[in-house]
Coordinates of C-alpha atoms in Angstrom, one line a residue:
M2 CA 0.1 0.1 0.0
L3 CA 1.3 3.6 -0.9
S4 CA 1.9 5.9 2.2
A5 CA -0.6 8.8 2.7
Q6 CA 1.6 11.2 1.0
S7 CA 2.5 9.2 -1.9
A8 CA -0.7 8.0 -3.0
P9 CA -2.3 11.7 -4.1
V10 CA 1.1 12.5 -5.9
V11 CA 1.2 9.0 -7.8
R12 CA -2.7 9.4 -8.8
A13 CA -2.0 12.7 -9.8
T14 CA 1.1 12.0 -12.0
L15 CA 0.3 8.4 -13.4
P16 CA -1.4 9.9 -16.4
V17 CA 1.7 11.6 -17.5
V18 CA 4.0 9.2 -16.2
G19 CA 2.0 6.4 -18.0
A20 CA 1.9 8.2 -21.1
S21 CA 5.7 8.7 -21.2
L22 CA 6.4 5.0 -20.2
T23 CA 7.6 3.6 -23.2
T24 CA 10.0 6.4 -23.6
I25 CA 11.2 6.1 -20.1
T26 CA 11.8 2.1 -20.3
E27 CA 13.8 3.0 -23.7
V28 CA 16.1 5.5 -21.8
F29 CA 16.2 3.0 -18.7
Y30 CA 17.5 0.1 -21.0
R31 CA 20.1 2.3 -22.7
R32 CA 21.4 3.4 -19.5
L33 CA 21.2 -0.2 -17.7
F34 CA 23.5 -1.8 -20.8
E35 CA 25.7 1.2 -21.0
E36 CA 27.0 0.5 -17.2
R37 CA 26.6 -3.2 -17.5
P38 CA 26.7 -4.2 -21.0
E39 CA 26.8 -8.3 -19.9
L40 CA 23.4 -8.0 -19.0
L41 CA 22.4 -7.4 -22.7
R42 CA 24.5 -10.2 -23.7
H43 CA 24.1 -12.9 -20.9
L44 CA 20.6 -12.2 -19.5
F45 CA 18.2 -10.2 -21.7
N46 CA 16.6 -11.4 -24.8
R47 CA 18.5 -9.1 -27.6
T48 CA 16.0 -10.1 -30.2
N49 CA 13.3 -8.3 -27.8
Q50 CA 15.3 -5.6 -27.1
A51 CA 15.7 -4.9 -30.8
S52 CA 12.0 -5.1 -31.4
G53 CA 11.0 -2.8 -28.7
A54 CA 8.7 -5.8 -27.2
Q55 CA 10.4 -5.6 -23.7
R56 CA 10.1 -1.9 -23.6
E57 CA 6.4 -2.0 -24.1
A58 CA 6.1 -5.0 -21.7
L59 CA 8.0 -3.4 -18.7
A60 CA 5.9 -0.1 -19.4
G61 CA 2.9 -2.1 -19.2
A62 CA 3.8 -3.8 -16.0
V63 CA 4.7 -0.8 -14.2
A64 CA 1.7 1.2 -15.4
A65 CA -0.6 -1.6 -14.4
F66 CA 1.2 -2.2 -11.0
A67 CA 1.0 1.8 -10.2
G68 CA -2.5 1.8 -11.4
L69 CA -3.8 -0.8 -9.1
L70 CA -2.1 0.7 -6.2
V71 CA -4.2 3.9 -6.7
E72 CA -7.4 2.2 -7.7
R73 CA -7.5 -0.8 -5.2
P74 CA -5.1 0.1 -2.3
D75 CA -6.5 -2.6 -0.2
E76 CA -5.5 -5.5 -2.5
R77 CA -2.2 -6.7 -3.4
P78 CA -1.9 -6.9 -7.2
D79 CA -0.5 -10.6 -7.5
A80 CA -1.9 -11.3 -10.7
V81 CA 0.7 -9.0 -12.1
L82 CA 3.7 -10.0 -9.7
A83 CA 3.4 -13.7 -10.1
R84 CA 4.0 -14.1 -13.8
I85 CA 7.0 -11.4 -13.5
A86 CA 8.3 -13.6 -10.4
H87 CA 8.2 -16.9 -12.1
K88 CA 9.9 -15.4 -15.2
H89 CA 12.5 -14.1 -13.1
V90 CA 13.1 -17.2 -11.1
S91 CA 13.6 -19.1 -14.6
L92 CA 16.2 -16.5 -15.1
G93 CA 17.9 -17.0 -11.8
V94 CA 17.3 -13.1 -10.8
T95 CA 18.4 -12.4 -7.3
A96 CA 17.4 -9.5 -4.9
D97 CA 20.8 -7.9 -5.3
Q98 CA 20.1 -6.9 -8.8
Y99 CA 16.8 -4.7 -8.0
P100 CA 18.8 -1.9 -6.9
L101 CA 20.5 -1.4 -10.0
V102 CA 17.4 -1.6 -12.0
G103 CA 15.7 0.9 -9.6
R104 CA 18.4 3.4 -9.8
H105 CA 18.6 3.5 -13.6
L106 CA 14.8 3.2 -14.0
L107 CA 14.0 6.3 -11.5
A108 CA 16.9 8.1 -13.5
A109 CA 15.1 7.4 -16.7
V110 CA 11.8 9.0 -15.2
G111 CA 13.9 12.0 -14.6
E112 CA 15.7 12.3 -17.8
V113 CA 12.3 11.9 -19.7
L114 CA 10.0 14.4 -17.8
G115 CA 12.5 16.6 -16.5
D116 CA 11.7 19.6 -14.2
A117 CA 8.1 17.6 -13.5
V118 CA 9.9 15.5 -11.4
T119 CA 9.9 17.2 -8.1
P120 CA 11.6 15.7 -5.2
E121 CA 8.1 14.9 -4.0
V122 CA 7.5 13.2 -7.3
G123 CA 10.7 11.4 -7.5
A124 CA 10.3 10.3 -4.0
A125 CA 6.6 8.9 -4.7
W126 CA 7.6 6.8 -7.5
D127 CA 10.8 5.4 -5.8
E128 CA 8.2 4.3 -3.6
V129 CA 6.2 2.6 -6.5
Y130 CA 9.3 1.1 -7.4
W131 CA 10.2 -0.5 -4.2
L132 CA 6.8 -1.7 -3.4
M133 CA 6.8 -3.6 -6.6
A134 CA 10.4 -4.7 -6.0
N135 CA 10.1 -5.8 -2.5
A136 CA 7.1 -7.9 -3.2
L137 CA 8.8 -9.8 -6.3
I138 CA 11.9 -10.3 -4.1
A139 CA 9.6 -11.9 -1.6
I140 CA 7.8 -14.3 -4.1
E141 CA 11.1 -15.2 -5.5
A142 CA 12.4 -16.0 -2.4
R143 CA 9.6 -18.4 -1.8
L144 CA 9.6 -20.1 -5.0
Y145 CA 13.4 -20.8 -4.6
A146 CA 12.7 -22.2 -1.2
E147 CA 10.1 -24.1 -2.2
A148 CA 12.2 -25.5 -5.1
G149 CA 15.1 -26.2 -2.5
V150 CA 17.8 -24.2 -4.1
A151 CA 19.6 -21.1 -2.9
D152 CA 18.6 -17.9 -4.8
G153 CA 19.5 -17.7 -8.4
E154 CA 20.7 -21.5 -8.1
V155 CA 18.1 -22.6 -11.0
W156 CA 20.6 -24.0 -13.9
Q157 CA 21.3 -27.6 -14.3
P158 CA 23.0 -29.8 -17.3
M159 CA 20.4 -31.8 -19.0
E160 CA 21.1 -34.4 -22.0
I161 CA 19.3 -34.9 -25.1
A162 CA 18.0 -38.4 -25.0
E163 CA 15.6 -37.8 -28.1
R164 CA 15.2 -35.5 -31.0
R165 CA 12.1 -35.3 -33.2
Q166 CA 11.2 -33.2 -36.1
E167 CA 7.4 -32.4 -35.3
T168 CA 6.6 -30.1 -38.4
A169 CA 8.9 -28.2 -41.1
D170 CA 9.7 -25.5 -38.4
A171 CA 9.2 -27.5 -35.0
V172 CA 11.6 -29.8 -33.4
S173 CA 10.8 -31.5 -30.0
L174 CA 13.9 -32.7 -27.6
V175 CA 13.3 -35.1 -24.8
L176 CA 15.8 -34.1 -21.7
R177 CA 17.1 -36.3 -19.2
R178 CA 19.4 -35.9 -16.3
P179 CA 23.0 -37.0 -17.1
D180 CA 23.2 -39.1 -13.9
G181 CA 20.2 -40.9 -14.3
R182 CA 18.1 -39.4 -11.5
P183 CA 14.7 -38.3 -11.9
T184 CA 14.0 -35.2 -13.6
P185 CA 12.7 -32.6 -10.9
A186 CA 9.0 -32.4 -10.3
F187 CA 6.7 -29.6 -12.0
R188 CA 3.2 -28.6 -12.5
P189 CA 1.3 -29.1 -15.8
G190 CA 1.6 -25.9 -18.0
Q191 CA 4.9 -24.8 -16.6
Y192 CA 8.0 -24.0 -18.6
V193 CA 11.8 -24.0 -18.2
S194 CA 14.7 -21.7 -19.5
V195 CA 17.3 -22.9 -21.8
R196 CA 20.7 -21.2 -22.1
V197 CA 23.0 -21.5 -24.9
E198 CA 26.5 -20.0 -26.1
L199 CA 26.0 -18.5 -29.5
P200 CA 28.9 -17.9 -32.1
D201 CA 29.6 -14.2 -30.8
G202 CA 30.0 -15.5 -27.1
A203 CA 26.6 -14.3 -25.7
R204 CA 24.7 -16.7 -23.6
Q205 CA 21.3 -16.2 -24.5
I206 CA 18.1 -17.5 -22.4
R207 CA 14.6 -18.4 -24.2
Q208 CA 11.7 -20.0 -22.2
Y209 CA 9.9 -23.4 -23.6
S210 CA 6.9 -24.9 -22.1
L211 CA 7.2 -28.4 -21.2
S212 CA 5.0 -30.5 -23.1
T213 CA 4.4 -33.5 -21.3
A214 CA 3.0 -34.4 -18.2
P215 CA 5.2 -34.5 -15.1
D216 CA 4.8 -38.0 -14.4
H217 CA 7.4 -39.0 -16.9
K218 CA 11.2 -39.4 -16.2
T219 CA 11.9 -37.2 -18.5
W220 CA 11.2 -33.8 -19.7
R221 CA 10.2 -32.4 -23.3
I222 CA 10.3 -29.0 -25.0
T223 CA 9.1 -28.0 -28.0
V224 CA 11.0 -25.5 -30.2
K225 CA 9.7 -23.6 -33.1
R226 CA 12.1 -21.8 -35.3
E227 CA 11.3 -18.1 -34.9
R228 CA 11.6 -16.4 -38.0
A229 CA 11.6 -12.5 -38.8
A230 CA 8.7 -11.5 -40.6
D231 CA 9.6 -8.3 -42.0
G232 CA 13.5 -8.4 -41.5
T233 CA 13.6 -5.6 -38.9
V234 CA 14.6 -7.9 -36.3
P235 CA 16.9 -11.3 -36.8
D236 CA 15.9 -14.6 -36.4
G237 CA 15.1 -16.1 -33.0
E238 CA 19.0 -16.7 -31.9
V239 CA 18.0 -19.2 -29.6
S240 CA 15.7 -21.4 -31.4
S241 CA 17.8 -21.2 -34.8
W242 CA 20.8 -22.5 -32.8
L243 CA 18.5 -25.3 -31.1
H244 CA 17.1 -26.5 -34.5
T245 CA 20.9 -26.7 -36.1
H246 CA 23.0 -27.7 -33.1
A247 CA 20.9 -29.7 -30.5
E248 CA 21.3 -33.6 -31.1
V249 CA 21.0 -36.6 -28.9
G250 CA 23.8 -37.0 -26.4
G251 CA 24.5 -33.1 -26.4
I252 CA 24.1 -31.3 -23.0
L253 CA 21.9 -28.3 -22.4
D254 CA 21.9 -25.8 -19.7
V255 CA 18.4 -25.8 -18.5
S256 CA 16.5 -24.2 -15.5
L257 CA 14.3 -25.6 -13.0
P258 CA 10.8 -25.4 -13.9
A259 CA 8.5 -22.2 -13.5
G260 CA 5.3 -20.8 -14.6
D261 CA 2.0 -19.6 -12.8
L262 CA -0.1 -21.1 -15.7
V263 CA -0.9 -24.4 -14.1
L264 CA -3.4 -27.0 -14.1
P265 CA -5.8 -26.8 -10.9
E266 CA -6.8 -29.8 -9.0
G267 CA -10.3 -30.7 -8.7
D268 CA -13.2 -31.6 -11.0
T269 CA -14.6 -28.1 -12.6
P270 CA -14.9 -28.1 -16.4
L271 CA -12.0 -27.0 -18.4
L272 CA -11.3 -25.2 -21.3
L273 CA -7.9 -25.3 -23.0
A274 CA -7.7 -23.1 -26.1
S275 CA -4.5 -22.8 -28.3
A276 CA -3.1 -21.6 -31.1
G277 CA 0.0 -22.6 -33.1
I278 CA 3.1 -23.5 -30.7
G279 CA 0.6 -22.3 -27.8
I280 CA -0.3 -25.9 -27.9
T281 CA 2.4 -27.3 -25.8
P282 CA 1.5 -26.4 -22.4
M283 CA -1.9 -27.6 -23.1
L284 CA -0.4 -31.0 -24.0
S285 CA 1.4 -31.2 -20.5
M286 CA -2.1 -30.6 -19.0
L287 CA -3.7 -33.2 -21.3
D288 CA -1.3 -35.6 -20.8
H289 CA -1.5 -35.5 -16.9
L290 CA -5.3 -35.5 -17.2
A291 CA -4.9 -38.6 -19.4
L292 CA -2.2 -40.5 -17.3
T293 CA -4.8 -39.8 -13.9
S294 CA -7.9 -41.3 -15.6
S295 CA -9.7 -37.8 -15.1
S296 CA -13.3 -37.6 -15.8
R297 CA -13.4 -33.8 -16.3
P298 CA -15.3 -32.4 -18.8
V299 CA -12.7 -30.9 -21.1
T300 CA -13.5 -28.7 -24.3
V301 CA -9.9 -28.5 -26.4
V302 CA -9.6 -25.8 -29.3
H303 CA -7.1 -25.3 -31.2
A304 CA -6.2 -23.0 -34.3
D305 CA -3.3 -23.4 -36.8
R306 CA -2.5 -22.5 -40.3
S307 CA -3.0 -26.1 -41.6
P308 CA -3.0 -29.4 -40.4
L309 CA 1.1 -29.9 -41.7
D310 CA 1.8 -26.8 -39.5
H311 CA -0.4 -28.4 -36.4
V312 CA 2.5 -29.3 -33.9
H313 CA 1.5 -32.8 -32.0
R314 CA -1.7 -33.0 -34.0
D315 CA -2.0 -36.8 -33.4
E316 CA -0.7 -37.0 -29.9
Q317 CA -3.2 -34.0 -29.2
A318 CA -6.0 -36.0 -30.7
D319 CA -5.0 -39.3 -28.8
L320 CA -5.0 -37.7 -25.4
V321 CA -8.5 -35.8 -25.9
S322 CA -9.7 -39.4 -27.1
R323 CA -8.5 -41.0 -23.6
L324 CA -10.3 -38.7 -21.9
P325 CA -14.1 -39.7 -21.3
R326 CA -15.7 -36.5 -21.1
A327 CA -13.5 -34.3 -23.6
D328 CA -14.0 -33.2 -27.0
L329 CA -11.8 -31.6 -29.6
H330 CA -12.3 -28.5 -31.8
L331 CA -9.9 -27.6 -34.6
W332 CA -9.7 -24.4 -36.7
Y333 CA -7.3 -24.1 -39.7
E334 CA -6.8 -21.2 -42.1
H335 CA -5.7 -23.6 -45.0
D336 CA -6.7 -27.5 -45.7
A337 CA -8.8 -28.1 -43.3
H338 CA -10.2 -30.9 -45.1
R339 CA -6.8 -32.8 -45.1
S340 CA -7.6 -33.5 -41.4
P341 CA -10.8 -36.0 -40.8
G342 CA -12.9 -36.2 -37.9
T343 CA -15.7 -34.1 -36.8
N344 CA -15.1 -30.3 -35.4
V345 CA -13.3 -29.5 -37.8
F346 CA -13.3 -26.1 -39.3
T347 CA -11.7 -23.7 -42.0
G348 CA -11.0 -19.9 -41.0
R349 CA -10.0 -18.2 -37.9
A350 CA -11.1 -19.8 -34.5
T351 CA -14.5 -18.8 -33.0
L352 CA -16.5 -20.2 -30.3
D353 CA -19.8 -19.5 -31.5
H354 CA -21.3 -23.1 -31.5
L355 CA -19.6 -23.8 -28.0
D356 CA -21.9 -23.1 -24.8
P357 CA -19.3 -23.4 -21.9
D358 CA -20.6 -24.4 -18.3
P359 CA -20.5 -20.8 -16.3
G360 CA -17.9 -22.8 -13.6
T361 CA -15.5 -23.3 -16.3
T362 CA -11.9 -22.6 -15.7
A363 CA -10.1 -21.6 -19.2
Y364 CA -6.4 -21.7 -20.2
L365 CA -5.4 -19.7 -23.2
C366 CA -2.0 -19.7 -25.0
G367 CA -1.0 -18.4 -28.5
P368 CA -0.6 -15.1 -30.5
L369 CA -2.1 -12.0 -28.3
P370 CA -5.1 -11.5 -30.9
F371 CA -5.9 -15.1 -30.5
M372 CA -5.9 -14.9 -26.7
R373 CA -7.8 -11.7 -26.4
A374 CA -10.4 -12.7 -29.2
V375 CA -11.0 -16.1 -27.5
R376 CA -11.2 -14.1 -23.9
G377 CA -13.9 -11.6 -25.4
E378 CA -16.1 -14.7 -26.3
L379 CA -15.6 -16.4 -23.4
L380 CA -16.6 -13.4 -21.1
A381 CA -19.5 -12.9 -23.5
K382 CA -20.5 -16.4 -22.7
G383 CA -20.8 -15.8 -18.8
L384 CA -17.4 -17.0 -17.7
R385 CA -15.9 -14.9 -14.8
P386 CA -12.7 -12.9 -15.5
A387 CA -10.8 -14.6 -12.8
A388 CA -11.5 -18.1 -14.3
L389 CA -9.7 -17.1 -17.5
H390 CA -5.7 -17.5 -17.2
Y391 CA -3.2 -16.9 -20.2
E392 CA 0.5 -17.7 -21.1
V393 CA 2.3 -15.5 -23.8
F394 CA 5.2 -16.9 -25.1
G395 CA 7.8 -13.9 -24.8
P396 CA 7.7 -10.6 -23.3
D397 CA 4.0 -10.1 -21.6
L398 CA 2.3 -7.4 -23.8
W399 CA -1.1 -7.9 -22.7
L400 CA -0.4 -5.6 -19.9
A401 CA 1.0 -3.1 -22.4
K402 CA -2.2 -2.5 -24.3

């Protein structure tokens, strides 16, 4: 909760600061990388920095957090914080890095807004930052403790046990511990980070969902080769490296599992909606439900460019067939007729023909336009906002819009 002296200042200045946040975060990252260039090479995603996506995501998170502080002062904005904390844990972020970030972020506010940042305004926004930072530090400390590791000690070598080309641009890698011990436990829907050394010596990190249930002795990730759509940013550095160099017997540096999009226990109806490579956390959930002989009602929705682009298509259909109260609905932009079965449609996904139970819990993963469209339809059909959960691959731009 903001102090009595800071709350009115933040409320009054939020429109001005919020309107300038993208510029502020751009200046922030410039200042940060000028002092600590190794952070860009070894921690931050260089592609997201080049595209500006990370700046937008940070601006959206700060604006959302500050807005909640002034609009709902008696509530902790845990939904905003949990997603960020899990991402930080997957990267091995530690508490001693927060003062550096705070110093450059507040300096960027002053550089962009100039004389408008009086000592009173500066103190109020410093309080916003440290409320957010200390809350994240506490959540991350709890997550590290639950994993049984020291803060930041999340990395471990994993051996590639299997490699399979799933589609033209997606490959799956089965990972096991080199010492033969079981892989650490995780919850269906979580992800791991993979850190690779690129030809220029940079160690870049990306997150990949675990695409099978935690009941197996191995992990599996499915990597889509990211390609630049317009040439303004390079192709995905880590995905391209993995497609070219990750072979059976090779060793990868992989983090402990993290992520807050997890399958809940219970018997409430579920709706799992995905598009493209967003299928991967849903496969983990489906695999877990099938292995535990779940009788929950499950509606599975997936959208893709074509059946040939549909990663793990046969596996998804098999898992749904093993659940007595599950049904599968597929949308393809092209060649839908090449996928046999019922509930296969041409075009972009819509839920027009579905009538979900009002008590349904929904999980969404895929491009932002897809998730926003599905979320809007589910809200129109009477589902509660709190029952709709999502996962974004890359910077979380949900909050930035």
